């Protein structure tokens, strides 16, 4: 009986020990699996590195774009101008290893807004020694292929790209960081000998890169992490570039003690099972206590108020390895926050001192506006916080502009237009506006505006002078014939139209007898008489010398003759020379009806000359008419 009890006790103890050992084994395996999932979920910090790198690239791009806009608009890029311009770029010289201005044709194909990798000549001693990454912005020189302002980041120089792999090293955990472009060229590596080699040839990354290549080398924004044998590989795309960040961590370094811990724990469970299950469970609880502390501390990683290096449990084995990994990840997150804050301060400095207006919108509502933009529109700091469309002046086509901008953004292009904006005092500011969409869940855009009011006024003045007679301010011959030609060629026209051609009588006697100044005065008075006799939609022009013409759309011949008689009477009344009342001018007027059939400009001009000639031969100061008929009439 005692022997049976002993056997039962031994069997019970063995069962307890085995149960405890199995329970401990499964628990440790669960810890190992969860640890692996935690490591995969953390992406070994790849996403944080990609975000930091993207922010640095965006910061350099903005600085380069701001400097390019400082180039004198329309001025050619001669050597003296280039030296002077580059000499003023103190900020860019701090951000880039080298500044250049290069012709567009000398650059590899690609969009200038993305970083480009420049390879050295084939006879160079080392590809990596002379290779570099450049950011490009076109200069506003008014050419179809303008030269580019290039900011150069040399791969072996000290800059944010080359420093990325050095600052990201975790020697104690054997985690490496590699940055490559979509073509596979290594751009950042702790070992400088690997620069510009193919990431596909890296034996530790070979499987991960092959998987990436099979998928078409996508640049997905979401990072991913997978385990390949004895190492974890995390990968994340760098937004705004064709770069990819790879992070490698050795499995043994992360939780290599897990297998040994399982064996020791099972053996310990069997040994202490003979003395009681409570002791085994108590030991297990004590063993797993650091994991609970690690869990509590891991939940505080996203809290910026928590010191990143404090509060982590000091344990051995797998839990200790995991604690050190998460501690380092926490420190990297804090460093990323610091970099983001620094970039934000630099952006705020740009917003405060940029010579152009800058505004950020979310769902078409202004979230942030630069001081220059607020001053341009007459607002105080922080007062521009309403809908972007409310800035457009009433004469702007709001809906059409919104649809055009949204279509442009969907195509990945920059929207550019000259728009009328409404100042706070109700006046109109014409601005040259550039808009671009910003990637993100919300519909965010950035707008850059510069004052184009004076340039528009000058352009409109040039256009007006090109189409008008400077003396009488009537349209000139070229503009009158352009409008007449459009009327004749309009195949949709159904109503009749008329043209009047006026030739002044005795004008030469005024010029010869009273001088050209008196003649100019007569021409101005005649022009005013003609303007006063027509409707708002009619066109009055001076063809040259003492010849005038009037275009009367939607007007029948009977009404045209009444208007011509009114003009003839007005010219006879006002055409008296002020210095010599014996000198006066009258008007011989030819009226031409253009019926609804299709006519050529030459037919109308010929008929007008004939009608005016008939008025001259009828004794002057007379109105005569002619009807233009088509070939089929």
C-alpha angles and dihedrals in degrees: 000000000000088000090051091048089048091051091045090048091048090046090047091047090047091048090048091048092047091046091049091045092049091045091049091045092051092044092052090046088051089050089050092050093046090047090053091049090048091052091047091047092050091052087215087276093298094133092051091050091049091050092049092047092048091050090052092049092048090049091052092046092052092049091049093048092049091051093047091055088058091068110108103263114249094005116132120242102248120167095256092050091047093051091048093047096047091045090063097052099094094150093050092051089058092049099042134045091224139006124212141167109218135176116258092237093059093063129086118257116276143091112300093222091068125073112262128205115228117203123207124244116287092251093054116124094237132009094214093044092065102023120111145169118240134196116207138203126175120241117234095242096135096247130130089234105027123191116263132237102225126198110199125209109189113213094224096041126091108267139122092277098049091041093054096079093044097050091043096057117119102189095174090055096033093233114156131195124212127180119199137165126241090267089059100252112146109236101173128025136152087234108061090201088070095057114122091008118124115272086212088070094056104108093209093051098035097101095044092047091047090054089049092049092050088057091054098263093280123192097218116176093221114081124226136199130199137174118238110187109290098003144054119228121198123189133188132173118235107235115236094022140065090245130120129201117216122194121191126194126178113238092218091053092050100047108345092137092062095090093048091046090054092053093047092046094050092047090048090048092054092047097049092037088080090060096045144305092243092065090050093049091045091052091047091051090050090048093053096043094094089055090060090050089048090051092051091049093045090058088062095056092100093050107101091198092063114091104244096223098045133084099028115136116248103227139143134236122021095341090052092049091048091047091054092047093051091044090056091045088053091051090049091050089052090049090050090051090051091050091049091050090050091049089048091053091050090049090050089052090052091048090051098047107026111124091223132060116263127188134174119207134192118197086352092301118120110247100169132012131184123241091248092054092050092048093048090058097037098249130135126238112300095003096110096083104124138092116308092227090060089069092063115100117243092255092062119099096240100184095042092049092049092050092046092050094048092049090050092050092049088056091053093245134126118257113227128180145139106246136180110238124194116235121214091257091055097256121128124250117193108214134185101229131196119188131186133178119241118217114248146099092277124062097257126170138176121220127196118192133183128186109262098166097108093043091050092048090051092047092050090048091053091048091049093049090048091057102037140066108246095216102049098019088229121132113277128237095269093052093043092051090046092055092043091050091051091051093050093046095048102111093186093062114114105166125078122259133195139205128203122205116197126196116184117232121225093003091135090060090056092050093045096041104038103019136250094288090061089046091053089051090053090049091052092049091049090049090053092049090053092048092050092052100056138069126257094260096048124100125228119191141176110225094191139291108005095338121111134174137197127203115207112187118193091017128125124222095254093057091042090056090051090051090047091052090050089051093047091051092046093050091049090050098045100030095089118124109240095211094046116022090192088071115075140150132222131189132247106201129194116198119203125192114208107200125207098269118097113278136182123235091238092059092053094047092049093049091048092053090050093050093048091047089052090053090052092051091046089069103278126266086067137122118225130177137213129187120219113217127191125240091259095052 
